[in-house]
Coordinates of N, CA and C in Angstrom, one line a residue:
M1 N 8.3 -17.4 6.0 CA 7.4 -16.4 5.3 C 7.2 -16.6 3.9
V2 N 5.9 -16.7 3.4 CA 5.6 -16.7 2.1 C 5.9 -15.6 1.2
M3 N 6.6 -16.0 0.2 CA 6.9 -14.8 -0.8 C 6.0 -15.0 -2.0
Y4 N 5.6 -13.8 -2.5 CA 4.7 -13.8 -3.7 C 5.5 -13.2 -5.0
N5 N 5.0 -13.7 -6.1 CA 5.5 -13.1 -7.4 C 4.2 -12.7 -8.1
E6 N 4.3 -12.1 -9.2 CA 3.2 -11.6 -9.9 C 2.1 -12.6 -10.2
L7 N 2.4 -13.9 -10.4 CA 1.4 -14.9 -10.8 C 0.7 -15.4 -9.3
T8 N 1.5 -15.5 -8.2 CA 1.0 -16.0 -7.1 C 0.1 -14.8 -6.4
A9 N 0.5 -13.5 -6.7 CA -0.2 -12.4 -6.0 C -1.6 -12.1 -6.6
K10 N -1.8 -12.5 -7.7 CA -3.1 -12.3 -8.4 C -4.4 -12.6 -7.6
P11 N -4.4 -13.8 -7.0 CA -5.6 -14.1 -6.3 C -5.9 -13.1 -5.4
L12 N -4.8 -12.7 -4.4 CA -5.0 -11.9 -3.4 C -5.1 -10.3 -3.7
L13 N -4.7 -10.0 -4.9 CA -5.0 -8.6 -5.6 C -6.4 -8.6 -5.9
A14 N -7.0 -9.6 -6.2 CA -8.3 -9.7 -6.8 C -9.2 -9.2 -5.6
N15 N -8.9 -9.2 -4.3 CA -9.5 -8.9 -3.2 C -9.3 -7.3 -2.7
L16 N -8.5 -6.8 -3.7 CA -8.1 -5.3 -3.2 C -8.4 -4.5 -4.4
D17 N -9.0 -3.5 -4.2 CA -9.7 -2.4 -5.3 C -8.5 -1.6 -5.7
N18 N -8.0 -2.0 -7.1 CA -7.0 -1.2 -7.9 C -5.6 -1.2 -7.7
W19 N -5.3 -2.3 -6.7 CA -4.0 -2.4 -6.5 C -3.3 -3.3 -7.5
H20 N -2.0 -3.1 -7.7 CA -1.5 -3.9 -9.0 C 0.0 -4.4 -8.4
F21 N 0.4 -5.4 -9.1 CA 1.9 -5.8 -8.9 C 2.9 -5.0 -9.9
K22 N 3.8 -4.5 -9.1 CA 4.9 -3.8 -10.0 C 6.3 -4.1 -9.3
D23 N 7.2 -4.4 -10.1 CA 8.6 -4.7 -9.6 C 8.8 -5.2 -8.2
G24 N 8.2 -6.4 -8.1 CA 8.2 -7.1 -6.8 C 7.4 -6.6 -5.6
G25 N 6.5 -5.6 -5.8 CA 5.8 -5.0 -4.6 C 4.1 -4.8 -5.2
I26 N 3.5 -4.3 -4.5 CA 2.1 -3.9 -4.9 C 1.9 -2.5 -4.8
E27 N 1.4 -1.7 -5.6 CA 1.0 -0.2 -5.7 C -0.5 0.2 -5.9
K28 N -0.7 1.2 -5.4 CA -1.9 1.9 -5.7 C -1.8 3.3 -5.8
D29 N -2.6 4.0 -6.7 CA -2.8 5.5 -6.7 C -4.2 6.0 -6.2
F30 N -4.0 7.0 -5.2 CA -5.2 7.4 -4.6 C -5.2 9.0 -5.1
L31 N -6.5 9.5 -5.2 CA -6.7 10.9 -5.7 C -7.7 11.4 -4.6
F32 N -7.6 12.6 -4.0 CA -8.3 13.2 -3.1 C -8.7 14.6 -3.4
K33 N -9.7 15.1 -2.8 CA -10.2 16.4 -3.1 C -9.3 17.5 -3.0
D34 N -8.4 17.4 -2.0 CA -7.5 18.4 -1.9 C -6.2 17.9 -1.2
F35 N -5.2 18.9 -0.7 CA -4.1 18.6 0.0 C -4.3 18.0 1.3
T36 N -5.2 18.7 1.9 CA -5.7 18.3 3.3 C -6.3 16.9 3.4
Q37 N -7.0 16.5 2.6 CA -7.6 15.1 2.6 C -6.4 14.2 2.3
A38 N -5.5 14.5 1.4 CA -4.5 13.5 1.0 C -3.6 13.4 2.3
M39 N -3.3 14.5 2.9 CA -2.4 14.4 4.3 C -3.0 13.8 5.2
G40 N -4.4 13.8 5.5 CA -5.0 13.1 6.4 C -5.0 11.7 6.1
F41 N -5.2 11.3 5.0 CA -5.2 9.8 4.6 C -3.7 9.2 4.9
I42 N -2.6 10.1 4.7 CA -1.3 9.6 4.9 C -1.0 9.3 6.3
V43 N -1.6 10.2 7.2 CA -1.4 10.1 8.7 C -2.1 8.8 9.2
K44 N -3.4 8.7 8.6 CA -4.1 7.5 9.1 C -3.2 6.1 8.7
V45 N -2.8 6.1 7.4 CA -2.0 5.1 6.8 C -0.8 4.9 7.7
G46 N -0.1 6.0 8.1 CA 0.9 5.9 9.0 C 0.8 5.3 10.3
F47 N -0.3 5.6 11.0 CA -0.6 5.1 12.3 C -0.8 3.5 12.1
Q48 N -1.5 3.0 11.2 CA -1.8 1.5 10.9 C -0.4 0.9 10.6
A49 N 0.5 1.5 9.9 CA 1.6 1.0 9.4 C 2.6 0.9 10.7
E50 N 2.7 1.8 11.5 CA 3.4 1.8 12.8 C 2.9 0.7 13.7
K51 N 1.6 0.5 13.8 CA 1.1 -0.6 14.6 C 1.5 -2.0 14.2
M52 N 1.8 -2.1 12.8 CA 2.2 -3.4 12.3 C 3.6 -3.3 12.3
N53 N 4.4 -2.3 12.4 CA 5.8 -2.3 12.3 C 6.0 -2.7 10.9
H54 N 5.3 -2.1 9.9 CA 5.6 -2.5 8.4 C 5.1 -1.4 7.7
H55 N 6.2 -0.6 7.2 CA 6.2 0.8 6.6 C 6.1 0.8 5.1
P56 N 5.3 1.6 4.5 CA 4.9 1.6 3.2 C 5.9 2.7 2.6
E57 N 6.2 2.7 1.3 CA 6.5 3.8 0.7 C 5.6 4.7 0.2
L58 N 5.6 6.0 0.6 CA 4.5 6.9 0.4 C 5.0 8.1 -0.5
F59 N 4.3 8.3 -1.5 CA 4.6 9.5 -2.5 C 3.3 10.4 -2.6
S60 N 3.6 11.6 -2.4 CA 2.5 12.6 -2.5 C 2.9 14.0 -3.3
V61 N 2.0 14.3 -4.0 CA 1.9 15.6 -4.7 C 0.5 16.2 -4.6
Y62 N 0.3 17.2 -3.8 CA -1.0 17.9 -3.7 C -1.9 17.0 -3.2
N63 N -2.8 16.7 -4.0 CA -4.1 15.8 -3.7 C -3.8 14.2 -4.3
K64 N -2.6 14.0 -4.7 CA -2.3 12.5 -5.1 C -1.4 11.8 -4.1
V65 N -1.8 10.7 -4.0 CA -0.9 9.9 -3.1 C -0.6 8.5 -3.8
K66 N 0.5 8.0 -3.8 CA 0.9 6.7 -4.3 C 1.5 6.1 -3.2
I67 N 0.9 4.6 -3.0 CA 1.6 3.7 -2.0 C 2.2 2.5 -2.7
R68 N 3.4 2.2 -2.2 CA 3.9 1.1 -2.6 C 4.4 0.1 -1.3
L69 N 4.0 -1.1 -1.5 CA 4.3 -2.1 -0.4 C 5.2 -3.3 -0.8
T70 N 6.0 -3.4 -0.2 CA 6.9 -4.6 -0.2 C 7.6 -4.7 1.1
T71 N 8.0 -6.0 1.3 CA 8.8 -6.4 2.6 C 10.2 -6.1 2.4
H72 N 10.7 -5.2 2.9 CA 12.2 -4.8 2.4 C 13.2 -5.9 3.1
D73 N 12.9 -6.3 4.3 CA 13.9 -7.1 4.8 C 13.8 -8.5 4.3
Q74 N 12.8 -8.8 3.5 CA 12.6 -10.1 2.8 C 12.8 -9.9 1.3
N75 N 13.0 -8.8 0.9 CA 13.3 -8.4 -0.5 C 12.2 -8.9 -1.6
G76 N 11.0 -8.7 -1.1 CA 10.0 -9.0 -2.0 C 8.6 -8.9 -1.3
L77 N 7.5 -9.4 -1.8 CA 6.2 -9.3 -1.4 C 5.8 -10.4 -0.5
T78 N 5.2 -10.1 0.6 CA 4.8 -11.0 1.7 C 3.5 -10.8 2.1
D79 N 2.9 -11.7 3.0 CA 1.6 -11.5 3.6 C 1.5 -10.3 4.2
L80 N 2.7 -9.7 4.9 CA 2.4 -8.5 5.5 C 1.9 -7.3 4.5
D81 N 2.4 -7.4 3.4 CA 2.1 -6.4 2.5 C 0.4 -6.4 2.1
F82 N 0.0 -7.6 1.9 CA -1.4 -7.6 1.6 C -2.2 -7.4 2.9
K83 N -1.8 -7.7 4.1 CA -2.5 -7.3 5.3 C -2.6 -5.8 5.3
L84 N -1.4 -4.9 5.2 CA -1.4 -3.6 5.3 C -2.3 -3.0 4.2
A85 N -2.4 -3.6 3.0 CA -3.1 -3.1 1.8 C -4.6 -3.1 2.3
A86 N -4.9 -4.3 3.0 CA -6.3 -4.2 3.4 C -6.7 -3.2 4.5
L87 N -5.8 -3.0 5.5 CA -5.9 -1.9 6.4 C -6.1 -0.6 5.8
I88 N -5.2 -0.4 4.9 CA -5.3 0.9 4.1 C -6.7 1.1 3.5
E89 N -7.2 0.0 2.8 CA -8.6 0.2 2.2 C -9.5 0.4 3.3
A90 N -9.4 0.0 4.4 CA -10.3 0.2 5.6 C -10.3 1.6 5.9
V91 N -9.3 2.4 5.9 CA -9.2 3.6 6.5 C -9.9 4.6 5.4
L92 N -10.1 4.3 4.1 CA -10.6 5.1 3.2 C -11.9 5.6 3.7

């Protein structure tokens, strides 16, 4: 499995809107109109993540959602993280 660091992740991050490398993973902050929209988004992300058997770290406060992706069993960033990030972008 290919592992990415901050430098090798840059070309892949260029294809993802506002995702950034941080502490061995990739993250993005999302802002929604209200709590209901934020929760609906989290549920959609959850369905995609479950299909991939690759689960993000999700943080939510009212209308704000932060997602952090890293491959925990590999202790770092892999192709799975970029594939899930692309699927997350598709559910927006």
